[in-house]
Structures are given as structure tokens and as C-alpha cells.
């Protein structure tokens, strides 16, 4: 797998109106498309990946290990799976970790979801998230996550598969020494993050608030505005705006107030200069 392949897939995506319309319907922002390098593959009729969205699966160092190829819209072909995965060592790869590692480390917390679109939704809401891409995580995958965080928040569908995955995560997290909680549903019992994000009428404050409450940000004792602005650069302006620009002030002032709320440090007018 190479960055050139990933770039070619993304160029194909931008050139395909069907793909762009699909992502727009699911409220996936241009920033998220760029951040996760979402692509599209055009092959021949007999190619398993033909006419599918391509999601690069990176290891924690950013190296592409494989792609998840996803059918678009409602997939009803019984002879072909909705997803294809390339061959890779899943036990040593956590989807989304490379992209959210900085923010997850800052909060000492990461949200565990089911698939890429759930990760995109959390990113756009300013929440660090990784995806299982299957039934659960392995012990090795949780040990990888432990290098970055001490807490997991599980946010999966409350169906049979989701319940089994949660039980498995609880069992393994206890073994490796990770704290684990389950994201409250807040009245949305059968909707995953991607569906909730696509619903224009839903406010994300309850979920953001839960992550805020359970996270343990590691800020320097003295407030450093440059560190905060670096954070904005790292997580992306779209993710930052999604969480903080409901504030009538500038993003810099919103960030200062967020820092105050998270640390208890009183930012003075001099600090704001």
C-alpha cells in the first residue's frame, strides 16, 4: 500500500459526483474527507473493490496497511458483502488512532465505535474516536490504545452483536488495565454516531459533555495559547468549529473559555492579548 494509491483513490472520489453526493447526504465534511483520505475505486466489473468507497486503514504511525472497501447506499446484493477488507494484521492496527492520537492523548480518553462513518461523525463533533471494524478489539489492540489513553468510552449499537462486543471489551480492558464506560444513549437507543450526526435536529452537547466529564486533560500548569492553537491545527478547523463556534466570539476566545472550563485556570485579559 502506498500514499500514491491513497491519493489516486481520493482524486477518483473528488471526480465522482455520486460519491460526493453520498458523503454530502451523510453530512461528511470536506475536512473529514481530507483528514481520513476517503477515496473511491474504479476497476473492472469483476474486481471486488469496483465502485466502492475506499477507507485507508493506517497503523499508529500513519502507514497504510490495507483498505476497507464499502458499498454505497443500501446494499442488497446477497452475493457480495457490504464491506471488503484487504489482508493486514488487524491485531496490530487500530482504525482512526493515527488521526486522533493527539486529541485522545490530551483527553486521556478515546471513544470506541463500530465503523469509519462513526469515526468521521465523532471527528466532526470534536470527539476522538477509533473503530473496531469487526466484532471487537484484540488484547494487542487495547495495549496499543493504552500507549495513548487510560480510558475507553464504548459507543456501539445496543443489538446482540454490540452487546457481545461490549462484554468482550470489558473483559479485555480489565486485563490490560484500561478503564471502560459505556456511552449513554440519551434517548437515541438504536442510532449510532453516524446516524445521529446526519440528523440535523440533534444537538451533540450530551455526548460531548460525557466525554468532557470522563476525560482527564493534561494541560500545563500555566496556560499556553500556542499549545491550544496547535491543537486547533492538529484536529482541524472543522472539528474545532463544530464544538466551539456556537459561541458568538472568535474561535481563539472560545478556545480560551474552553481551557478555563476544563482546567479551572482563570484566563485574564492580559492572557487574551
PDB file of C-alpha atoms in Angstrom:
ATOM      1  CA  UNK A   1       0.000   0.000   0.000  1.00  0.00           C
ATOM      2  CA  UNK A   2       1.320   3.438  -0.855  1.00  0.00           C
ATOM      3  CA  UNK A   3       0.348   7.052  -0.361  1.00  0.00           C
ATOM      4  CA  UNK A   4       0.200   7.306  -4.150  1.00  0.00           C
ATOM      5  CA  UNK A   5      -2.581   4.704  -4.212  1.00  0.00           C
ATOM      6  CA  UNK A   6      -4.448   6.561  -1.497  1.00  0.00           C
ATOM      7  CA  UNK A   7      -4.067   9.858  -3.330  1.00  0.00           C
ATOM      8  CA  UNK A   8      -5.305   8.263  -6.560  1.00  0.00           C
ATOM      9  CA  UNK A   9      -8.374   6.917  -4.752  1.00  0.00           C
ATOM     10  CA  UNK A  10      -9.104  10.351  -3.317  1.00  0.00           C
ATOM     11  CA  UNK A  11      -8.750  12.030  -6.716  1.00  0.00           C
ATOM     12  CA  UNK A  12     -11.235   9.486  -8.088  1.00  0.00           C
ATOM     13  CA  UNK A  13     -13.594  10.373  -5.269  1.00  0.00           C
ATOM     14  CA  UNK A  14     -13.486  14.094  -5.990  1.00  0.00           C
ATOM     15  CA  UNK A  15     -14.146  13.386  -9.667  1.00  0.00           C
ATOM     16  CA  UNK A  16     -17.196  11.213  -8.984  1.00  0.00           C
ATOM     17  CA  UNK A  17     -20.392  13.152  -8.276  1.00  0.00           C
ATOM     18  CA  UNK A  18     -22.185  10.077  -6.956  1.00  0.00           C
ATOM     19  CA  UNK A  19     -19.555   9.673  -4.241  1.00  0.00           C
ATOM     20  CA  UNK A  20     -19.613  13.325  -3.305  1.00  0.00           C
ATOM     21  CA  UNK A  21     -23.418  13.335  -3.148  1.00  0.00           C
ATOM     22  CA  UNK A  22     -23.361  10.256  -0.926  1.00  0.00           C
ATOM     23  CA  UNK A  23     -20.910  11.828   1.502  1.00  0.00           C
ATOM     24  CA  UNK A  24     -22.916  15.045   1.484  1.00  0.00           C
ATOM     25  CA  UNK A  25     -26.097  13.127   2.351  1.00  0.00           C
ATOM     26  CA  UNK A  26     -24.265  11.622   5.311  1.00  0.00           C
ATOM     27  CA  UNK A  27     -23.011  15.088   6.344  1.00  0.00           C
ATOM     28  CA  UNK A  28     -19.328  14.187   5.972  1.00  0.00           C
ATOM     29  CA  UNK A  29     -17.396  17.455   5.750  1.00  0.00           C
ATOM     30  CA  UNK A  30     -14.605  18.253   3.263  1.00  0.00           C
ATOM     31  CA  UNK A  31     -12.255  18.465   6.243  1.00  0.00           C
ATOM     32  CA  UNK A  32     -13.116  14.904   7.321  1.00  0.00           C
ATOM     33  CA  UNK A  33     -12.749  13.634   3.749  1.00  0.00           C
ATOM     34  CA  UNK A  34      -9.256  15.131   3.658  1.00  0.00           C
ATOM     35  CA  UNK A  35      -8.315  14.083   7.196  1.00  0.00           C
ATOM     36  CA  UNK A  36      -9.177  10.407   6.678  1.00  0.00           C
ATOM     37  CA  UNK A  37      -8.288  10.437   2.963  1.00  0.00           C
ATOM     38  CA  UNK A  38     -11.585   8.880   1.920  1.00  0.00           C
ATOM     39  CA  UNK A  39     -11.373   7.584  -1.651  1.00  0.00           C
ATOM     40  CA  UNK A  40     -13.185   5.756  -4.410  1.00  0.00           C
ATOM     41  CA  UNK A  41     -12.064   2.822  -6.526  1.00  0.00           C
ATOM     42  CA  UNK A  42     -12.884   2.309 -10.191  1.00  0.00           C
ATOM     43  CA  UNK A  43     -11.972  -1.115 -11.552  1.00  0.00           C
ATOM     44  CA  UNK A  44     -13.494  -3.654 -13.881  1.00  0.00           C
ATOM     45  CA  UNK A  45     -16.806  -5.422 -13.347  1.00  0.00           C
ATOM     46  CA  UNK A  46     -15.128  -8.481 -11.858  1.00  0.00           C
ATOM     47  CA  UNK A  47     -12.998  -6.528  -9.388  1.00  0.00           C
ATOM     48  CA  UNK A  48     -14.289  -6.923  -5.818  1.00  0.00           C
ATOM     49  CA  UNK A  49     -13.370  -3.323  -4.992  1.00  0.00           C
ATOM     50  CA  UNK A  50     -15.018  -1.826  -8.077  1.00  0.00           C
ATOM     51  CA  UNK A  51     -17.396   1.084  -7.468  1.00  0.00           C
ATOM     52  CA  UNK A  52     -16.744   1.236  -3.717  1.00  0.00           C
ATOM     53  CA  UNK A  53     -15.690   3.854  -1.204  1.00  0.00           C
ATOM     54  CA  UNK A  54     -12.110   3.297  -0.017  1.00  0.00           C
ATOM     55  CA  UNK A  55     -11.091   3.937   3.597  1.00  0.00           C
ATOM     56  CA  UNK A  56      -7.322   3.692   4.250  1.00  0.00           C
ATOM     57  CA  UNK A  57      -6.562   1.631   7.354  1.00  0.00           C
ATOM     58  CA  UNK A  58      -3.427   3.085   8.947  1.00  0.00           C
ATOM     59  CA  UNK A  59      -1.294   1.859  11.800  1.00  0.00           C
ATOM     60  CA  UNK A  60      -0.495   4.199  14.674  1.00  0.00           C
ATOM     61  CA  UNK A  61       2.445   5.631  12.712  1.00  0.00           C
ATOM     62  CA  UNK A  62       0.294   6.595   9.724  1.00  0.00           C
ATOM     63  CA  UNK A  63       1.384   3.825   7.352  1.00  0.00           C
ATOM     64  CA  UNK A  64      -1.448   2.428   5.226  1.00  0.00           C
ATOM     65  CA  UNK A  65      -1.857  -1.289   5.944  1.00  0.00           C
ATOM     66  CA  UNK A  66      -4.978  -2.002   3.872  1.00  0.00           C
ATOM     67  CA  UNK A  67      -8.263  -0.500   2.736  1.00  0.00           C
ATOM     68  CA  UNK A  68     -11.835  -1.079   3.742  1.00  0.00           C
ATOM     69  CA  UNK A  69     -13.938  -1.015   0.571  1.00  0.00           C
ATOM     70  CA  UNK A  70     -17.559  -0.101   1.281  1.00  0.00           C
ATOM     71  CA  UNK A  71     -20.587  -0.277  -0.972  1.00  0.00           C
ATOM     72  CA  UNK A  72     -22.591   2.920  -1.204  1.00  0.00           C
ATOM     73  CA  UNK A  73     -26.253   3.381  -0.309  1.00  0.00           C
ATOM     74  CA  UNK A  74     -28.420   0.430   0.743  1.00  0.00           C
ATOM     75  CA  UNK A  75     -26.553  -2.744  -0.179  1.00  0.00           C
ATOM     76  CA  UNK A  76     -28.899  -5.566  -1.125  1.00  0.00           C
ATOM     77  CA  UNK A  77     -26.641  -7.875  -3.150  1.00  0.00           C
ATOM     78  CA  UNK A  78     -26.690 -11.171  -1.247  1.00  0.00           C
ATOM     79  CA  UNK A  79     -23.759 -12.496  -3.265  1.00  0.00           C
ATOM     80  CA  UNK A  80     -21.395  -9.694  -2.278  1.00  0.00           C
ATOM     81  CA  UNK A  81     -20.602  -8.346   1.193  1.00  0.00           C
ATOM     82  CA  UNK A  82     -21.198  -4.740   2.078  1.00  0.00           C
ATOM     83  CA  UNK A  83     -17.547  -4.442   3.113  1.00  0.00           C
ATOM     84  CA  UNK A  84     -14.298  -5.846   1.803  1.00  0.00           C
ATOM     85  CA  UNK A  85     -11.078  -5.652   3.789  1.00  0.00           C
ATOM     86  CA  UNK A  86      -7.638  -6.092   2.356  1.00  0.00           C
ATOM     87  CA  UNK A  87      -5.303  -8.527   4.086  1.00  0.00           C
ATOM     88  CA  UNK A  88      -3.472  -6.953   7.042  1.00  0.00           C
ATOM     89  CA  UNK A  89      -2.509  -7.678  10.644  1.00  0.00           C
ATOM     90  CA  UNK A  90      -5.619  -6.353  12.333  1.00  0.00           C
ATOM     91  CA  UNK A  91      -4.316  -7.203  15.809  1.00  0.00           C
ATOM     92  CA  UNK A  92      -1.646  -4.532  15.411  1.00  0.00           C
ATOM     93  CA  UNK A  93      -3.774  -1.838  13.766  1.00  0.00           C
ATOM     94  CA  UNK A  94      -6.476   0.436  15.224  1.00  0.00           C
ATOM     95  CA  UNK A  95      -8.553   2.334  12.668  1.00  0.00           C
ATOM     96  CA  UNK A  96      -8.618   6.068  13.378  1.00  0.00           C
ATOM     97  CA  UNK A  97      -5.905   6.087  16.036  1.00  0.00           C
ATOM     98  CA  UNK A  98      -3.316   7.816  13.882  1.00  0.00           C
ATOM     99  CA  UNK A  99      -5.770  10.595  13.069  1.00  0.00           C
ATOM    100  CA  UNK A 100      -6.993  11.179  16.645  1.00  0.00           C
ATOM    101  CA  UNK A 101      -3.926  10.287  18.710  1.00  0.00           C
ATOM    102  CA  UNK A 102      -3.111  13.870  19.743  1.00  0.00           C
ATOM    103  CA  UNK A 103      -6.631  14.707  20.875  1.00  0.00           C
ATOM    104  CA  UNK A 104      -7.112  11.324  22.554  1.00  0.00           C
ATOM    105  CA  UNK A 105      -3.855  11.742  24.482  1.00  0.00           C
ATOM    106  CA  UNK A 106      -4.907  15.223  25.535  1.00  0.00           C
ATOM    107  CA  UNK A 107      -8.177  13.922  26.985  1.00  0.00           C
ATOM    108  CA  UNK A 108      -6.631  10.617  28.114  1.00  0.00           C
ATOM    109  CA  UNK A 109      -9.798   9.116  26.618  1.00  0.00           C
ATOM    110  CA  UNK A 110     -10.925   7.649  23.309  1.00  0.00           C
ATOM    111  CA  UNK A 111     -14.387   6.619  22.125  1.00  0.00           C
ATOM    112  CA  UNK A 112     -14.707   3.132  20.596  1.00  0.00           C
ATOM    113  CA  UNK A 113     -17.229   2.908  17.748  1.00  0.00           C
ATOM    114  CA  UNK A 114     -18.116   0.352  15.087  1.00  0.00           C
ATOM    115  CA  UNK A 115     -17.134   1.737  11.690  1.00  0.00           C
ATOM    116  CA  UNK A 116     -15.480   4.543   9.722  1.00  0.00           C
ATOM    117  CA  UNK A 117     -18.576   6.729   9.350  1.00  0.00           C
ATOM    118  CA  UNK A 118     -18.971   6.691  13.143  1.00  0.00           C
ATOM    119  CA  UNK A 119     -15.347   7.821  13.438  1.00  0.00           C
ATOM    120  CA  UNK A 120     -15.967  10.633  10.934  1.00  0.00           C
ATOM    121  CA  UNK A 121     -19.028  11.803  12.894  1.00  0.00           C
ATOM    122  CA  UNK A 122     -17.085  11.905  16.151  1.00  0.00           C
ATOM    123  CA  UNK A 123     -14.218  13.761  14.490  1.00  0.00           C
ATOM    124  CA  UNK A 124     -16.563  16.414  13.126  1.00  0.00           C
ATOM    125  CA  UNK A 125     -18.056  16.773  16.612  1.00  0.00           C
ATOM    126  CA  UNK A 126     -14.583  17.208  18.145  1.00  0.00           C
ATOM    127  CA  UNK A 127     -14.536  13.780  19.843  1.00  0.00           C
ATOM    128  CA  UNK A 128     -11.539  11.412  19.468  1.00  0.00           C
ATOM    129  CA  UNK A 129     -12.720   8.012  18.219  1.00  0.00           C
ATOM    130  CA  UNK A 130     -11.423   4.712  16.854  1.00  0.00           C
ATOM    131  CA  UNK A 131     -13.348   1.917  15.130  1.00  0.00           C
ATOM    132  CA  UNK A 132     -13.364  -1.830  15.715  1.00  0.00           C
ATOM    133  CA  UNK A 133     -14.048  -2.717  12.054  1.00  0.00           C
ATOM    134  CA  UNK A 134     -15.438  -6.011  13.236  1.00  0.00           C
ATOM    135  CA  UNK A 135     -16.741  -7.792  16.304  1.00  0.00           C
ATOM    136  CA  UNK A 136     -14.336  -6.369  18.881  1.00  0.00           C
ATOM    137  CA  UNK A 137     -10.743  -5.389  19.652  1.00  0.00           C
ATOM    138  CA  UNK A 138      -7.986  -7.836  20.481  1.00  0.00           C
ATOM    139  CA  UNK A 139      -5.784  -7.664  23.566  1.00  0.00           C
ATOM    140  CA  UNK A 140      -2.945  -6.351  21.419  1.00  0.00           C
ATOM    141  CA  UNK A 141      -5.119  -3.561  20.015  1.00  0.00           C
ATOM    142  CA  UNK A 142      -6.081  -2.421  23.518  1.00  0.00           C
ATOM    143  CA  UNK A 143      -2.416  -2.484  24.517  1.00  0.00           C
ATOM    144  CA  UNK A 144      -1.738  -0.163  21.587  1.00  0.00           C
ATOM    145  CA  UNK A 145      -4.515   2.164  22.771  1.00  0.00           C
ATOM    146  CA  UNK A 146      -3.060   2.087  26.281  1.00  0.00           C
ATOM    147  CA  UNK A 147       0.030   3.864  24.980  1.00  0.00           C
ATOM    148  CA  UNK A 148      -2.183   6.897  24.400  1.00  0.00           C
ATOM    149  CA  UNK A 149      -5.088   6.757  26.868  1.00  0.00           C
ATOM    150  CA  UNK A 150      -6.232   5.212  30.124  1.00  0.00           C
ATOM    151  CA  UNK A 151      -9.968   5.371  29.452  1.00  0.00           C
ATOM    152  CA  UNK A 152     -12.301   3.937  26.824  1.00  0.00           C
ATOM    153  CA  UNK A 153     -15.884   5.001  26.161  1.00  0.00           C
ATOM    154  CA  UNK A 154     -17.780   2.366  24.171  1.00  0.00           C
ATOM    155  CA  UNK A 155     -20.413   3.671  21.767  1.00  0.00           C
ATOM    156  CA  UNK A 156     -21.911   0.840  19.724  1.00  0.00           C
ATOM    157  CA  UNK A 157     -25.393  -0.308  18.749  1.00  0.00           C
ATOM    158  CA  UNK A 158     -27.272  -1.990  21.620  1.00  0.00           C
ATOM    159  CA  UNK A 159     -28.058  -5.041  19.480  1.00  0.00           C
ATOM    160  CA  UNK A 160     -26.828  -8.589  20.102  1.00  0.00           C
ATOM    161  CA  UNK A 161     -23.533  -8.027  18.289  1.00  0.00           C
ATOM    162  CA  UNK A 162     -22.963  -4.719  20.059  1.00  0.00           C
ATOM    163  CA  UNK A 163     -23.665  -6.194  23.479  1.00  0.00           C
ATOM    164  CA  UNK A 164     -21.270  -9.076  22.818  1.00  0.00           C
ATOM    165  CA  UNK A 165     -18.585  -6.676  21.614  1.00  0.00           C
ATOM    166  CA  UNK A 166     -19.017  -4.536  24.732  1.00  0.00           C
ATOM    167  CA  UNK A 167     -18.736  -7.565  27.015  1.00  0.00           C
ATOM    168  CA  UNK A 168     -15.576  -8.606  25.214  1.00  0.00           C
ATOM    169  CA  UNK A 169     -14.106  -5.119  25.544  1.00  0.00           C
ATOM    170  CA  UNK A 170     -14.895  -5.038  29.266  1.00  0.00           C
ATOM    171  CA  UNK A 171     -13.147  -8.379  29.728  1.00  0.00           C
ATOM    172  CA  UNK A 172     -10.003  -7.379  27.840  1.00  0.00           C
ATOM    173  CA  UNK A 173      -9.823  -3.848  29.231  1.00  0.00           C
ATOM    174  CA  UNK A 174      -9.851  -5.263  32.765  1.00  0.00           C
ATOM    175  CA  UNK A 175      -6.911  -7.484  31.849  1.00  0.00           C
ATOM    176  CA  UNK A 176      -4.788  -4.713  30.367  1.00  0.00           C
ATOM    177  CA  UNK A 177      -5.707  -2.079  32.972  1.00  0.00           C
ATOM    178  CA  UNK A 178      -7.899   0.295  30.981  1.00  0.00           C
ATOM    179  CA  UNK A 179     -10.941   1.996  32.495  1.00  0.00           C
ATOM    180  CA  UNK A 180     -14.081   1.499  30.446  1.00  0.00           C
ATOM    181  CA  UNK A 181     -17.525   3.074  30.456  1.00  0.00           C
ATOM    182  CA  UNK A 182     -20.443   2.798  28.044  1.00  0.00           C
ATOM    183  CA  UNK A 183     -21.737   5.926  26.327  1.00  0.00           C
ATOM    184  CA  UNK A 184     -25.294   6.744  27.500  1.00  0.00           C
ATOM    185  CA  UNK A 185     -27.881   6.661  24.720  1.00  0.00           C
ATOM    186  CA  UNK A 186     -29.518   9.977  25.639  1.00  0.00           C
ATOM    187  CA  UNK A 187     -32.790   8.770  24.157  1.00  0.00           C
ATOM    188  CA  UNK A 188     -31.322   7.510  20.863  1.00  0.00           C
ATOM    189  CA  UNK A 189     -31.443   3.798  21.566  1.00  0.00           C
ATOM    190  CA  UNK A 190     -30.897   2.450  18.077  1.00  0.00           C
ATOM    191  CA  UNK A 191     -28.778   5.097  16.386  1.00  0.00           C
ATOM    192  CA  UNK A 192     -25.034   5.094  16.011  1.00  0.00           C
ATOM    193  CA  UNK A 193     -22.871   8.245  15.902  1.00  0.00           C
ATOM    194  CA  UNK A 194     -23.039   8.484  12.109  1.00  0.00           C
ATOM    195  CA  UNK A 195     -26.843   8.409  12.064  1.00  0.00           C
ATOM    196  CA  UNK A 196     -27.090  10.930  14.874  1.00  0.00           C
ATOM    197  CA  UNK A 197     -24.638  13.264  13.138  1.00  0.00           C
ATOM    198  CA  UNK A 198     -26.662  13.088   9.930  1.00  0.00           C
ATOM    199  CA  UNK A 199     -29.792  14.184  11.824  1.00  0.00           C
ATOM    200  CA  UNK A 200     -29.855  17.971  11.576  1.00  0.00           C
ATOM    201  CA  UNK A 201     -32.175  18.227  14.568  1.00  0.00           C
ATOM    202  CA  UNK A 202     -29.800  16.599  17.065  1.00  0.00           C
ATOM    203  CA  UNK A 203     -27.506  18.639  19.306  1.00  0.00           C
ATOM    204  CA  UNK A 204     -24.298  16.853  20.303  1.00  0.00           C
ATOM    205  CA  UNK A 205     -23.894  18.547  23.667  1.00  0.00           C
ATOM    206  CA  UNK A 206     -24.867  15.443  25.743  1.00  0.00           C
ATOM    207  CA  UNK A 207     -22.220  13.266  24.091  1.00  0.00           C
ATOM    208  CA  UNK A 208     -19.526  15.937  24.114  1.00  0.00           C
ATOM    209  CA  UNK A 209     -20.353  16.639  27.735  1.00  0.00           C
ATOM    210  CA  UNK A 210     -19.969  12.979  28.652  1.00  0.00           C
ATOM    211  CA  UNK A 211     -16.519  12.819  27.061  1.00  0.00           C
ATOM    212  CA  UNK A 212     -15.595  16.105  28.774  1.00  0.00           C
ATOM    213  CA  UNK A 213     -16.716  14.719  32.127  1.00  0.00           C
ATOM    214  CA  UNK A 214     -14.810  11.448  31.781  1.00  0.00           C
ATOM    215  CA  UNK A 215     -11.662  12.852  30.190  1.00  0.00           C
ATOM    216  CA  UNK A 216      -8.614  13.985  32.102  1.00  0.00           C
ATOM    217  CA  UNK A 217      -6.881  16.662  30.036  1.00  0.00           C
ATOM    218  CA  UNK A 218      -3.173  17.029  30.693  1.00  0.00           C
ATOM    219  CA  UNK A 219      -2.638  20.790  30.399  1.00  0.00           C
ATOM    220  CA  UNK A 220       0.477  22.618  31.538  1.00  0.00           C
ATOM    221  CA  UNK A 221       0.096  24.443  34.841  1.00  0.00           C
ATOM    222  CA  UNK A 222       0.439  27.784  33.096  1.00  0.00           C
ATOM    223  CA  UNK A 223      -1.902  28.284  30.191  1.00  0.00           C
ATOM    224  CA  UNK A 224      -0.104  28.259  26.847  1.00  0.00           C
ATOM    225  CA  UNK A 225      -2.118  29.781  23.998  1.00  0.00           C
ATOM    226  CA  UNK A 226       0.298  28.413  21.425  1.00  0.00           C
ATOM    227  CA  UNK A 227      -0.420  24.858  22.602  1.00  0.00           C
ATOM    228  CA  UNK A 228      -4.144  25.422  22.178  1.00  0.00           C
ATOM    229  CA  UNK A 229      -3.724  26.877  18.717  1.00  0.00           C
ATOM    230  CA  UNK A 230      -1.533  23.922  17.824  1.00  0.00           C
ATOM    231  CA  UNK A 231      -4.376  21.679  18.951  1.00  0.00           C
ATOM    232  CA  UNK A 232      -6.726  23.504  16.587  1.00  0.00           C
ATOM    233  CA  UNK A 233      -4.251  22.925  13.777  1.00  0.00           C
ATOM    234  CA  UNK A 234      -3.973  19.239  14.611  1.00  0.00           C
ATOM    235  CA  UNK A 235      -7.637  18.329  14.968  1.00  0.00           C
ATOM    236  CA  UNK A 236      -8.751  20.541  12.105  1.00  0.00           C
ATOM    237  CA  UNK A 237     -10.691  23.765  11.977  1.00  0.00           C
ATOM    238  CA  UNK A 238     -13.930  21.957  11.111  1.00  0.00           C
ATOM    239  CA  UNK A 239     -13.750  19.747  14.193  1.00  0.00           C
ATOM    240  CA  UNK A 240     -12.897  22.733  16.356  1.00  0.00           C
ATOM    241  CA  UNK A 241     -15.667  24.905  14.925  1.00  0.00           C
ATOM    242  CA  UNK A 242     -18.207  22.115  15.330  1.00  0.00           C
ATOM    243  CA  UNK A 243     -17.615  22.130  19.071  1.00  0.00           C
ATOM    244  CA  UNK A 244     -16.809  25.742  19.858  1.00  0.00           C
ATOM    245  CA  UNK A 245     -18.184  28.079  17.204  1.00  0.00           C
ATOM    246  CA  UNK A 246     -21.712  28.094  18.598  1.00  0.00           C
ATOM    247  CA  UNK A 247     -20.077  30.790  20.674  1.00  0.00           C
ATOM    248  CA  UNK A 248     -20.584  34.360  19.346  1.00  0.00           C
ATOM    249  CA  UNK A 249     -16.916  35.182  19.883  1.00  0.00           C
ATOM    250  CA  UNK A 250     -13.907  34.247  17.790  1.00  0.00           C
ATOM    251  CA  UNK A 251     -12.538  30.703  17.840  1.00  0.00           C
ATOM    252  CA  UNK A 252      -9.495  31.928  19.800  1.00  0.00           C
ATOM    253  CA  UNK A 253     -11.695  33.369  22.569  1.00  0.00           C
ATOM    254  CA  UNK A 254     -13.895  30.266  22.503  1.00  0.00           C
ATOM    255  CA  UNK A 255     -10.783  28.172  22.953  1.00  0.00           C
ATOM    256  CA  UNK A 256      -9.662  30.263  25.903  1.00  0.00           C
ATOM    257  CA  UNK A 257     -13.006  29.804  27.618  1.00  0.00           C
ATOM    258  CA  UNK A 258     -12.874  26.074  26.899  1.00  0.00           C
ATOM    259  CA  UNK A 259      -9.460  25.954  28.557  1.00  0.00           C
ATOM    260  CA  UNK A 260     -10.870  27.797  31.596  1.00  0.00           C
ATOM    261  CA  UNK A 261     -13.739  25.321  31.921  1.00  0.00           C
ATOM    262  CA  UNK A 262     -11.507  22.278  31.597  1.00  0.00           C
ATOM    263  CA  UNK A 263      -8.720  23.385  33.979  1.00  0.00           C
ATOM    264  CA  UNK A 264     -10.216  25.926  36.352  1.00  0.00           C
ATOM    265  CA  UNK A 265      -7.477  28.358  35.349  1.00  0.00           C
ATOM    266  CA  UNK A 266      -8.799  31.908  35.077  1.00  0.00           C
ATOM    267  CA  UNK A 267      -7.605  33.444  31.823  1.00  0.00           C
ATOM    268  CA  UNK A 268      -7.058  37.173  32.351  1.00  0.00           C
ATOM    269  CA  UNK A 269      -7.382  39.993  29.866  1.00  0.00           C
ATOM    270  CA  UNK A 270      -3.592  40.060  29.680  1.00  0.00           C
ATOM    271  CA  UNK A 271      -3.590  36.404  28.654  1.00  0.00           C
ATOM    272  CA  UNK A 272      -6.113  37.173  25.928  1.00  0.00           C
ATOM    273  CA  UNK A 273      -3.915  39.863  24.422  1.00  0.00           C
TER     274      UNK A 273
END
